[in-house]
Short mmCIF file of C-alpha atoms in Angstrom, two decimals:
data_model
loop_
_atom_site.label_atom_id
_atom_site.label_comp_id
_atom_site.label_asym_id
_atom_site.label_seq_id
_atom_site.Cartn_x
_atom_site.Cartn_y
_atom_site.Cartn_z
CA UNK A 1 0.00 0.00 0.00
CA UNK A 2 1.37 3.57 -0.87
CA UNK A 3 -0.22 6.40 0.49
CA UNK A 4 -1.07 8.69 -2.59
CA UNK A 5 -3.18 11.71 -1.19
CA UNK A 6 -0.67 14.05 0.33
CA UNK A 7 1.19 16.21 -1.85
CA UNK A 8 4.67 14.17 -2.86
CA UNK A 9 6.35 12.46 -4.83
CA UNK A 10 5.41 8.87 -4.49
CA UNK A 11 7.27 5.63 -6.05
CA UNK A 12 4.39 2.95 -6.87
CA UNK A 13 4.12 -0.36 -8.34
CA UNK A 14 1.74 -1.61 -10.76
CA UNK A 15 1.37 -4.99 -11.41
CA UNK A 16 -1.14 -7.08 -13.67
CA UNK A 17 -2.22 -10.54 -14.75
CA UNK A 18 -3.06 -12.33 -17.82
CA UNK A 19 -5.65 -15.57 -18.33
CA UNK A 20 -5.41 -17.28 -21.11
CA UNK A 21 -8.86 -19.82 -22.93
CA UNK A 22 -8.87 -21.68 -25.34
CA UNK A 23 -10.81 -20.95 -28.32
CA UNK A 24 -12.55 -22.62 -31.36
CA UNK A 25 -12.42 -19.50 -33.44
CA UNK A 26 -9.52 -19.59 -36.15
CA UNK A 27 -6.42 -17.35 -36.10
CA UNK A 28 -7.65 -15.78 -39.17
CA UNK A 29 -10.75 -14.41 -37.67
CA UNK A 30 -9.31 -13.39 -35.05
CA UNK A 31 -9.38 -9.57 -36.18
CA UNK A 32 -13.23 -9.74 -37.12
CA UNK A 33 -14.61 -8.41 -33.93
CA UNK A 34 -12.51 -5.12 -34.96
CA UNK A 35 -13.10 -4.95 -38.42
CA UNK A 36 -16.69 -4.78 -38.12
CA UNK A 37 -16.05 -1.65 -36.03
CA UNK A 38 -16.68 0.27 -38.64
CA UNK A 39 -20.19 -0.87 -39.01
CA UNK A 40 -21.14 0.57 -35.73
CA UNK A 41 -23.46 3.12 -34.86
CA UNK A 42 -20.89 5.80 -34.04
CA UNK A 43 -18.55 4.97 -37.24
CA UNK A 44 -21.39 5.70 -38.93
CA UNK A 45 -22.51 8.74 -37.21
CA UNK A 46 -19.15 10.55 -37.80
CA UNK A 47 -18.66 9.30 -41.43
CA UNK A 48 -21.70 10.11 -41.94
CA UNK A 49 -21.73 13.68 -40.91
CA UNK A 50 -18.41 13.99 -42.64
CA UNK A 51 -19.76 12.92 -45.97
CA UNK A 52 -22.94 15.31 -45.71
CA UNK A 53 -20.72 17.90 -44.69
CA UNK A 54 -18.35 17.39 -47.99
CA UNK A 55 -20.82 17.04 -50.15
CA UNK A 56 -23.11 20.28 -49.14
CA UNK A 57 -19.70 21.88 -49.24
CA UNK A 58 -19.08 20.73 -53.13
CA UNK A 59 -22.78 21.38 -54.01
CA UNK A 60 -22.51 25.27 -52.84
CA UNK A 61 -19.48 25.23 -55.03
CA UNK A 62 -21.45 24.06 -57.90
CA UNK A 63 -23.81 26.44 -58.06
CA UNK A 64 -21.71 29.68 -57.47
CA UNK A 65 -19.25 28.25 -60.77
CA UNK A 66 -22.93 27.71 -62.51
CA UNK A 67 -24.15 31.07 -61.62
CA UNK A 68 -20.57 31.93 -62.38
CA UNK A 69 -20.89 30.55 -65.86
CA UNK A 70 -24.13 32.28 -66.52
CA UNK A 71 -23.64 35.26 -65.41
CA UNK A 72 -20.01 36.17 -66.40
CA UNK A 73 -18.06 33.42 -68.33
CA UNK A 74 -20.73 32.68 -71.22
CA UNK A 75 -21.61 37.20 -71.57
CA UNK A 76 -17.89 36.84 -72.46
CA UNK A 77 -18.45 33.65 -75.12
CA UNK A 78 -21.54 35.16 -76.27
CA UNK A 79 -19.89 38.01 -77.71
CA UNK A 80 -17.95 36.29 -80.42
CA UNK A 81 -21.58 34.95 -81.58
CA UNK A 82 -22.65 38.43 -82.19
CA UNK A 83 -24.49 39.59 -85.52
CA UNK A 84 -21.48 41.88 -87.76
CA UNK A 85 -22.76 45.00 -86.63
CA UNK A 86 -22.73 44.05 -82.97
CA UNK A 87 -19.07 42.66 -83.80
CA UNK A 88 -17.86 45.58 -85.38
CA UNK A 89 -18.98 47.97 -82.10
CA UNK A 90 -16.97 45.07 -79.92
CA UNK A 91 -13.87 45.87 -82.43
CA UNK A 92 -13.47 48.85 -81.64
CA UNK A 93 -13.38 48.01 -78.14
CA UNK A 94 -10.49 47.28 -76.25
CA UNK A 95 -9.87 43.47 -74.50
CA UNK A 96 -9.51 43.15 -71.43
CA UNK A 97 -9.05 39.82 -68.52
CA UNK A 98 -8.88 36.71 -70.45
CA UNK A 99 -9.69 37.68 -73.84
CA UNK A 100 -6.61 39.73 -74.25
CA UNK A 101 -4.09 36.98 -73.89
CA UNK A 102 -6.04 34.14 -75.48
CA UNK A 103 -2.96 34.09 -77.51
CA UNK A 104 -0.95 33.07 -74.44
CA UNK A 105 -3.05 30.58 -72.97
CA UNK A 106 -1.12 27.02 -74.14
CA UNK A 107 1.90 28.86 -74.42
CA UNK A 108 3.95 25.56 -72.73
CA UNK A 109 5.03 26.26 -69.63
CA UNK A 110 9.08 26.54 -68.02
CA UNK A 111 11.22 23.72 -66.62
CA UNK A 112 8.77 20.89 -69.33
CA UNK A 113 10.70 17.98 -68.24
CA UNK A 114 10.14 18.44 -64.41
CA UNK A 115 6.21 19.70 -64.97
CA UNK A 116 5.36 16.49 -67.18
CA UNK A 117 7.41 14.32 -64.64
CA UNK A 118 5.21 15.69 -61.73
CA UNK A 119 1.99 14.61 -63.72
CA UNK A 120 3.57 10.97 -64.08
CA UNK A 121 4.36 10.87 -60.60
CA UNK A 122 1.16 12.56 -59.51
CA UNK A 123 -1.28 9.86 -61.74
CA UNK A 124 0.86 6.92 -60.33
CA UNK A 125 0.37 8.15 -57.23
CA UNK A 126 -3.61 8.29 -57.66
CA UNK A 127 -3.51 5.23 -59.17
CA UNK A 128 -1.80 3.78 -56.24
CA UNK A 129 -4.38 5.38 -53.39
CA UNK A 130 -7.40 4.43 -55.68
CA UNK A 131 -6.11 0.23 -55.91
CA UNK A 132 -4.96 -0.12 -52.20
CA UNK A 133 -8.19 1.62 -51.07
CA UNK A 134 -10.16 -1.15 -53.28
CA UNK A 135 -8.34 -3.95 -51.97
CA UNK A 136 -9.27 -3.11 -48.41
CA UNK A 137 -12.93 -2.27 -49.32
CA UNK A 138 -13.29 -6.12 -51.01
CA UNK A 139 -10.62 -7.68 -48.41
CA UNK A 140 -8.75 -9.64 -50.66
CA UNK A 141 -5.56 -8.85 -48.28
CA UNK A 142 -5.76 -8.01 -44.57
CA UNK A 143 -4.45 -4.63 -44.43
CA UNK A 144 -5.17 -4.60 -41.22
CA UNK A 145 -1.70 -6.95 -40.35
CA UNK A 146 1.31 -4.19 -40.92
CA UNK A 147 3.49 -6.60 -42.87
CA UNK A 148 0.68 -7.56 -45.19
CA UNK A 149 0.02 -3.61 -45.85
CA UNK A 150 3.93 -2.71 -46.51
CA UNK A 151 3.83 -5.75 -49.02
CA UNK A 152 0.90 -4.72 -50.77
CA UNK A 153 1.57 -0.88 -50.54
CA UNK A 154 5.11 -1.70 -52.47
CA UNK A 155 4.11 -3.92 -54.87
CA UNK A 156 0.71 -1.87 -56.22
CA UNK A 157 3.35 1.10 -56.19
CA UNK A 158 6.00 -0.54 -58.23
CA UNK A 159 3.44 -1.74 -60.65
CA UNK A 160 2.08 1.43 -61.36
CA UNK A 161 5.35 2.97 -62.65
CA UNK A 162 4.30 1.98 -65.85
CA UNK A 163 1.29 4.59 -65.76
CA UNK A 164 4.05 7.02 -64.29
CA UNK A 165 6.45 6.81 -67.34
CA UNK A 166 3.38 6.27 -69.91
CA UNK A 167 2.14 9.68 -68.50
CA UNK A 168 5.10 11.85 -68.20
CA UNK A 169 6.81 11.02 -71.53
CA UNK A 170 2.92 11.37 -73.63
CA UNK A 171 2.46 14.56 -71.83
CA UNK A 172 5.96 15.65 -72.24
CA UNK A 173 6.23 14.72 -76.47
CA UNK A 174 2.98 17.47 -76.42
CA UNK A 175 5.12 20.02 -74.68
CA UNK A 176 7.74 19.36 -77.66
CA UNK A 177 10.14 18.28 -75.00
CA UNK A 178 13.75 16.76 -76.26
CA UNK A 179 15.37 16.27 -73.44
CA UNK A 180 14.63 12.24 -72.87
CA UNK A 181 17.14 11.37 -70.76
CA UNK A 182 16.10 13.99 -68.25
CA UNK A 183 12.52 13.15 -68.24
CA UNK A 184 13.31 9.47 -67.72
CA UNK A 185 15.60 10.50 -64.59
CA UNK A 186 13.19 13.12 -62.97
CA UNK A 187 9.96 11.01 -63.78
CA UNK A 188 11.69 7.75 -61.91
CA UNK A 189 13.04 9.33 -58.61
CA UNK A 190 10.58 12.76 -58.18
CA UNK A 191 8.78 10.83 -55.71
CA UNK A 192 10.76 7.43 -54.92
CA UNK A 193 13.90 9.94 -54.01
CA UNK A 194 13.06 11.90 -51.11
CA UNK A 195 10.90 8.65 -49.85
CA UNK A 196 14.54 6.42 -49.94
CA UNK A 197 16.63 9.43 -48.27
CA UNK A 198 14.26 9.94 -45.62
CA UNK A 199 13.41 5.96 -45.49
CA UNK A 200 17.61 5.47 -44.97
CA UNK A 201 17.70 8.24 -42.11
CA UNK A 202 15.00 7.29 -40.44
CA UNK A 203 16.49 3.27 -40.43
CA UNK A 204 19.79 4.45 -39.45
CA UNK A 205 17.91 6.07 -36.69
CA UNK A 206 15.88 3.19 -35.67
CA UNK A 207 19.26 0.80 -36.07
CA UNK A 208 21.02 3.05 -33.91
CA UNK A 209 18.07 3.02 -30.88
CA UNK A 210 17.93 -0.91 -31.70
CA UNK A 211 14.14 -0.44 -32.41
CA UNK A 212 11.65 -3.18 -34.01
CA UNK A 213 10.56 -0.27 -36.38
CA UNK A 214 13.81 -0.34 -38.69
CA UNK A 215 13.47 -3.30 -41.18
CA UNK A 216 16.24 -5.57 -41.66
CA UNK A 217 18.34 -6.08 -44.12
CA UNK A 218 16.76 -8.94 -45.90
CA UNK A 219 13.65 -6.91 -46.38
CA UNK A 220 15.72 -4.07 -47.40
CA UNK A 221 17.19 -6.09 -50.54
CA UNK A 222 13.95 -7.68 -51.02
CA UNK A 223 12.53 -4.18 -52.15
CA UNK A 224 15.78 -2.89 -54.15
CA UNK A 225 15.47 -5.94 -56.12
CA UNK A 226 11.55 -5.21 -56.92
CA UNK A 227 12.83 -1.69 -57.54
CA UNK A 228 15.28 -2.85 -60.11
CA UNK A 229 13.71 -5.84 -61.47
CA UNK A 230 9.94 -5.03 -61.47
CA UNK A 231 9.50 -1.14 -61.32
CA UNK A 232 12.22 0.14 -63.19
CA UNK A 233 11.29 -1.77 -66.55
CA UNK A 234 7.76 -1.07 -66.05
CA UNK A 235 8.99 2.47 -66.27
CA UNK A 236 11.28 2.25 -69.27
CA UNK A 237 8.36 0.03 -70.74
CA UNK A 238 5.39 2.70 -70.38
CA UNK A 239 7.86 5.62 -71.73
CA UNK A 240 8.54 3.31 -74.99
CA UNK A 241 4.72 3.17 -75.41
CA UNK A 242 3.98 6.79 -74.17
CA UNK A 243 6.52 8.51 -76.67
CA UNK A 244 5.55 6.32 -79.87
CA UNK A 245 1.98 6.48 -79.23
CA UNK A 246 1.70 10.38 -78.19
CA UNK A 247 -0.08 13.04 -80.61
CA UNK A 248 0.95 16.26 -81.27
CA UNK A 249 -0.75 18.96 -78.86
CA UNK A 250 -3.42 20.55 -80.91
CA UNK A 251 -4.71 23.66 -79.13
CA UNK A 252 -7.83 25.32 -79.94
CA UNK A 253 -6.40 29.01 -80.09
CA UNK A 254 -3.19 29.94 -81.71
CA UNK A 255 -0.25 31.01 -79.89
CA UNK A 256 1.13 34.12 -80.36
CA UNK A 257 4.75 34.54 -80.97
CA UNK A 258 5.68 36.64 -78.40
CA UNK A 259 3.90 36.95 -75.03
CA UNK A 260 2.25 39.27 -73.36
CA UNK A 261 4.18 40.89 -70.23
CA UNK A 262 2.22 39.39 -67.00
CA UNK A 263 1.15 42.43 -64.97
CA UNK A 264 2.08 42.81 -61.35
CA UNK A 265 -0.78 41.46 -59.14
CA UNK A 266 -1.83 42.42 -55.96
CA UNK A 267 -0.92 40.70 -53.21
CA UNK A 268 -3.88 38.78 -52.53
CA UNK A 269 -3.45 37.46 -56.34
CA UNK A 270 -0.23 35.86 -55.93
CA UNK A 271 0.89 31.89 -55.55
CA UNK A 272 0.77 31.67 -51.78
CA UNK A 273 -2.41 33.37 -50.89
CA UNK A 274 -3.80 31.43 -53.96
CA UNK A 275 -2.88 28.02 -52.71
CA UNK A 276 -3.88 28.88 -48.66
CA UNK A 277 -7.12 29.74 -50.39
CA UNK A 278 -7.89 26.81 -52.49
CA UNK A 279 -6.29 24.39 -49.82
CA UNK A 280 -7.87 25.02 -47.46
CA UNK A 281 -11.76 24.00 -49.39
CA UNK A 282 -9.94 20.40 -50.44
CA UNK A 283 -8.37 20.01 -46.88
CA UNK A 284 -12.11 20.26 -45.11
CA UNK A 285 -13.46 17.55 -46.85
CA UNK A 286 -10.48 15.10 -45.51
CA UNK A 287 -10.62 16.64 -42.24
CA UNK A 288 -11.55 13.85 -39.63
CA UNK A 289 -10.32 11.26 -42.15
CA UNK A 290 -7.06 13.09 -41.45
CA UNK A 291 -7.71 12.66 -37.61
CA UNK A 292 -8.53 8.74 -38.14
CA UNK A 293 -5.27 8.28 -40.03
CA UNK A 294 -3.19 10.14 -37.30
CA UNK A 295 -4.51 7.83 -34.88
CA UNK A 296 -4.19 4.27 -36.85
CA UNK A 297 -0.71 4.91 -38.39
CA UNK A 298 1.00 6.90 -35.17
CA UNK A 299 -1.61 5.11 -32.53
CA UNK A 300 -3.43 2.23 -31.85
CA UNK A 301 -6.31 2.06 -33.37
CA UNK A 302 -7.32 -0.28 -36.82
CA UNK A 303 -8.11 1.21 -39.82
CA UNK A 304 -11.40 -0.82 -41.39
CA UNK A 305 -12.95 1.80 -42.85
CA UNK A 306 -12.28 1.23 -46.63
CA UNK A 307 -15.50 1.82 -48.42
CA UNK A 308 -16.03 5.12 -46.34
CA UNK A 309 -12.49 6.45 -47.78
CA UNK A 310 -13.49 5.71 -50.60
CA UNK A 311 -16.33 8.03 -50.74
CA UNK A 312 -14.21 10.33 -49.20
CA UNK A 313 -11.41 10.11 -52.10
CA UNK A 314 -14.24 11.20 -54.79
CA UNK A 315 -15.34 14.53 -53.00
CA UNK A 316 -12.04 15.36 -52.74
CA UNK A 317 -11.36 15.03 -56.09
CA UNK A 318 -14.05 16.76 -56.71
CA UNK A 319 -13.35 19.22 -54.69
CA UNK A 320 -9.69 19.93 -55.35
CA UNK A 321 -11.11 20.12 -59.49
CA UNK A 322 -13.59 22.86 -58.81
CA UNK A 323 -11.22 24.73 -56.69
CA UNK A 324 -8.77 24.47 -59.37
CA UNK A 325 -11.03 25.85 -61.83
CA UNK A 326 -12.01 28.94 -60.14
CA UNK A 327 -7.95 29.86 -59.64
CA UNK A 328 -7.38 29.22 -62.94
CA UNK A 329 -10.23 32.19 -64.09
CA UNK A 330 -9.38 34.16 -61.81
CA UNK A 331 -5.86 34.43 -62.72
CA UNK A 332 -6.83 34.52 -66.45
CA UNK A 333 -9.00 37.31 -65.69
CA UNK A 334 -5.85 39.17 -64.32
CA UNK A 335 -3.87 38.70 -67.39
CA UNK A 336 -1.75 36.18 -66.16
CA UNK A 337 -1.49 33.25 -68.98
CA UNK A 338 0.89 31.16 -66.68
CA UNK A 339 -1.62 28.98 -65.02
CA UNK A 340 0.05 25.65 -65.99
CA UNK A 341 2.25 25.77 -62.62
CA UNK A 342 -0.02 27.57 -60.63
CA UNK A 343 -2.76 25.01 -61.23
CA UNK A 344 -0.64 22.22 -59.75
CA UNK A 345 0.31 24.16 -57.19
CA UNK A 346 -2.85 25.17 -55.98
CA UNK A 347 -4.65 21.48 -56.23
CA UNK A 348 -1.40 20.05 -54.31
CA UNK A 349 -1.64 22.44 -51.84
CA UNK A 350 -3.57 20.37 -49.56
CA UNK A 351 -0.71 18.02 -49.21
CA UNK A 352 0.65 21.30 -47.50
CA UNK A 353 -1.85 21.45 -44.86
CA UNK A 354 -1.92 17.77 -43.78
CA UNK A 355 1.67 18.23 -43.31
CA UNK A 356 0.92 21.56 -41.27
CA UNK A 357 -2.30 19.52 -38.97
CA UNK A 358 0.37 16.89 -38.57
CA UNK A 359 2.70 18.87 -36.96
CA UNK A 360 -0.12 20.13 -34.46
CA UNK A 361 -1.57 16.77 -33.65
CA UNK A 362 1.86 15.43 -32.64
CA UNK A 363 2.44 18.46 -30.47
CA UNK A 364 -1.00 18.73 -28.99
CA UNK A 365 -2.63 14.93 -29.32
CA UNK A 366 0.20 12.72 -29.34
CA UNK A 367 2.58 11.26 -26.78
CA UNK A 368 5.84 10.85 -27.85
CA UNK A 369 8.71 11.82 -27.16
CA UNK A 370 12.42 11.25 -28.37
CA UNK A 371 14.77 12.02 -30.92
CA UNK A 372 13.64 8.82 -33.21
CA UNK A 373 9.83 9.30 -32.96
CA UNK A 374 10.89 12.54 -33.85
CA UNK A 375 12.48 11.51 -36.83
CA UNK A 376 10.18 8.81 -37.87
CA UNK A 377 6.62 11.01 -37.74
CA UNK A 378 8.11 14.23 -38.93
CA UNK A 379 9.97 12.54 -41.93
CA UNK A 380 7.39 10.13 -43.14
CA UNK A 381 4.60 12.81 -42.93
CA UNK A 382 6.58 14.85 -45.03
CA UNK A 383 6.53 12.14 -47.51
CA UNK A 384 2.82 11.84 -47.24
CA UNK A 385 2.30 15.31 -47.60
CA UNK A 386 4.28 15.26 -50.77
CA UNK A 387 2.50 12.63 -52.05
CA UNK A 388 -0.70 13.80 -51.75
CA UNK A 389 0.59 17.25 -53.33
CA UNK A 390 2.23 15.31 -56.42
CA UNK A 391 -1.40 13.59 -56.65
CA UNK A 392 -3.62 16.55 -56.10
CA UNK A 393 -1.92 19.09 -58.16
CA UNK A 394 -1.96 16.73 -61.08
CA UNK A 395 -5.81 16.63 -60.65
CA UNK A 396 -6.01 20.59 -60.26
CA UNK A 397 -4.02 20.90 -63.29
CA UNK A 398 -6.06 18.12 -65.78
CA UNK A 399 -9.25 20.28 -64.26
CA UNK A 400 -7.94 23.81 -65.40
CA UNK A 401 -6.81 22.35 -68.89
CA UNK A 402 -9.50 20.99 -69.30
CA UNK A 403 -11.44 24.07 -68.32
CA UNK A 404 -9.06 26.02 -70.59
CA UNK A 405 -9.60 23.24 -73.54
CA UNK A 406 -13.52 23.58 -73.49
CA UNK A 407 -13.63 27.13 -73.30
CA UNK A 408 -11.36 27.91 -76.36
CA UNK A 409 -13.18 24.80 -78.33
CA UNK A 410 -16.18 27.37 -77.84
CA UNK A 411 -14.47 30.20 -78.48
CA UNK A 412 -13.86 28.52 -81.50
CA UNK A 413 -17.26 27.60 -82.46
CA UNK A 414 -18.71 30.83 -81.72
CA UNK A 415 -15.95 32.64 -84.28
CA UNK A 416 -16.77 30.49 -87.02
CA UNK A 417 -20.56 30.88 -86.65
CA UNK A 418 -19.62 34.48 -86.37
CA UNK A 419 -17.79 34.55 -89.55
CA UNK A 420 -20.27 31.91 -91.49
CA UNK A 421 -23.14 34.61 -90.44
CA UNK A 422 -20.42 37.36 -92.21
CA UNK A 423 -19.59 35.43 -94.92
CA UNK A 424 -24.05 34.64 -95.73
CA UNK A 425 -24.46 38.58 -95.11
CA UNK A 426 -22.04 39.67 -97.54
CA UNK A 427 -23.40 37.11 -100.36
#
């Protein structure tokens, strides 16, 4: 007995004891009881409210662009459709936003070999969170055993270097790129290269502390050799097919030969603000999934969840697309024709803030302590948050071209019904 009520320090022993039963269940349903957590009434009830709250979020969205659309963007169209009287009064007006550097708009953009290698990495990396997210939703692998999730995680991720050199070379033959050997370089360690420097710190680390959480050197040669036997051919293999079977970039307005000077913006219209701004939309709808992940990769709890991420992964999409969009005009509207960067940095930006809520939750909600938890959280969350800003900025950019694509086909459209109208006029 240790008296505990006064005041002091007190040294005090805790002790416990453990039964042991037999059971007739199997050792493969052993982790049942806990992966049907997810079907309980409280799962439910926050999932729930998270996916209501996403998707009222993304519908509010919808309607402003719509009303957006209808309001602004299509008075703009519209006047390209104009009878030839109407036309000629619009002559002799001057351009402003968007219209007056229509001739800019697929100008290509600087540094082509790194900006088509962060759209390889950025679809493999999709690619990647779509097919481990379906495997735990249909439980053909119990992700729920750490060993089982590593294997699956590195395998799916060396597969899909294929789509990672299919896309970056495609993409980067419509940029007129020349520089191959580059490409194939950047596109093959833009990702994989900060993950294996911070993955051979942190299991120096981990070596040093004699810790269960470095992985030995049988496992270690186990994944060069899938590295050099499985993922690197995939890569040269999807580049072969990418560069034969890519067409030339055929842009629906001409590019003028020499480009407009970009005006100085105001503050508010610059990179940073822009990608706090759209950010912080994308990073609300993966809030408490955020939260969950904290807790089942850095805690204790199990992850079962699957089909709910899922769900999750769409609105973001969704939402990181629409943000995109509405950056993209805006900066148009300014005069500013380099959106091709801008875009992916604004959809990625996300990435930015998980890192940033990481940082608070290990401060604030976590309990560790020690120069190799340290090491380990802060290093492989900055992976994460890479990731997720290699994945997300590719979407934000494939939204804005596209965005840019469809409004210049109707630009287009509207001309040459302008000048048909001209041409039946003058006959």
């Amino acid at each position: 007995m240790v008296n505990v009520t006064d005041d002091i320090e007190a040294d005090v022993v805790f002790t416990y004891s453990v039964k042991w039963f037999d059971t007739q269940q199997s050792h493969y349903k052993g982790m049942d009881k806990y992966t049907n957590y997810s079907s309980v009434p409280q799962a439910n009830d926050i999932f729930g409210y998270s996916i209501a709250n996403s998707s009222f979020t993304i519908l509010i969205l919808i309607v402003c662009l719509l009303i957006f659309y209808i309001r602004v963007l299509r008075k703009d169209i519209s006047r390209y459709a104009c009878d030839v009287e109407e036309a000629e009064m619009a002559g002799n007006q001057e351009e402003t936003g968007w219209k007056n550097i229509h001739g800019d708009v697929f100008r290509f953009p600087k540094h082509k070999s790194l900006f088509a290698a962060a759209l390889g990495s950025g679809t493999q990396l999709l690619v990647v969170m779509v097919a481990i997210l379906v495997l735990g939703f249909t439980d053909l692998f119990l992700l729920h055993r750490p060993t089982v999730f590593v294997y699956a995680l590195a395998i799916v991720y060396a597969l899909t270097f294929a789509n990672s050199g299919y896309t970056s070379t495609s993409f980067y033959h419509q940029l007129e790129g020349t520089k191959w050997t580059k490409n194939i370089l950047l596109t093959g360690g833009l990702h994989i290269g900060p993950l294996f420097l911070v993955f051979i710190v942190n299991n120096i680390v981990g070596v040093f502390y004699e810790s269960t959480a470095a992985l030995p050197l049988g496992d270690i040669i186990e994944f060069s050799l899938l590295w050099v036997f499985l993922a690197l051919p995939l890569l040269i293999l999807g580049m072969v097919i990418g560069k034969n079977s890519a067409s030339d970039f055929q842009a629906p307005c001409r590019t003028a030969k020499c480009p407009k000077e970009v005006p100085q913006p105001r503050w508010y219209k610059c990179v940073l603000p822009q990608m706090a701004l759209a950010g912080i939309f994308s990073f609300s709808v993966i809030f408490l999934q955020t939260i969950e992940i904290l807790n089942v990769v850095w805690g204790y709890t199990i992850y079962t969840s699957y089909g709910f991420m899922l769900i999750m992964l769409f609105l973001l999409l969704i939402m990181t697309a629409l943000v995109s969009i509405v950056m993209t005009y805006f900066q148009l509207a300014a005069e500013n024709h380099e959106w091709w960067w801008r875009s992916f940095f604004c959809g990625g930006s996300t990435g930015l803030y998980v890192y940033g809520y990481s940082i608070y939750h290990s401060f604030h909600l976590l309990e560790m302590n020690g120069f190799m938890q340290t090491t380990f959280f802060f290093g492989y969350m900055a992976c994460l948050g890479y990731g997720i800003f290699l994945a997300l900025g590719t979407v934000g950019f494939y939204a804005s071209f596209l965005f840019c694509v469809d409004t210049g086909e109707i630009c287009k459209t509207s001309i040459i019904q302008r000048l048909l109208a001209e041409i039946g006029a003058n006959a």
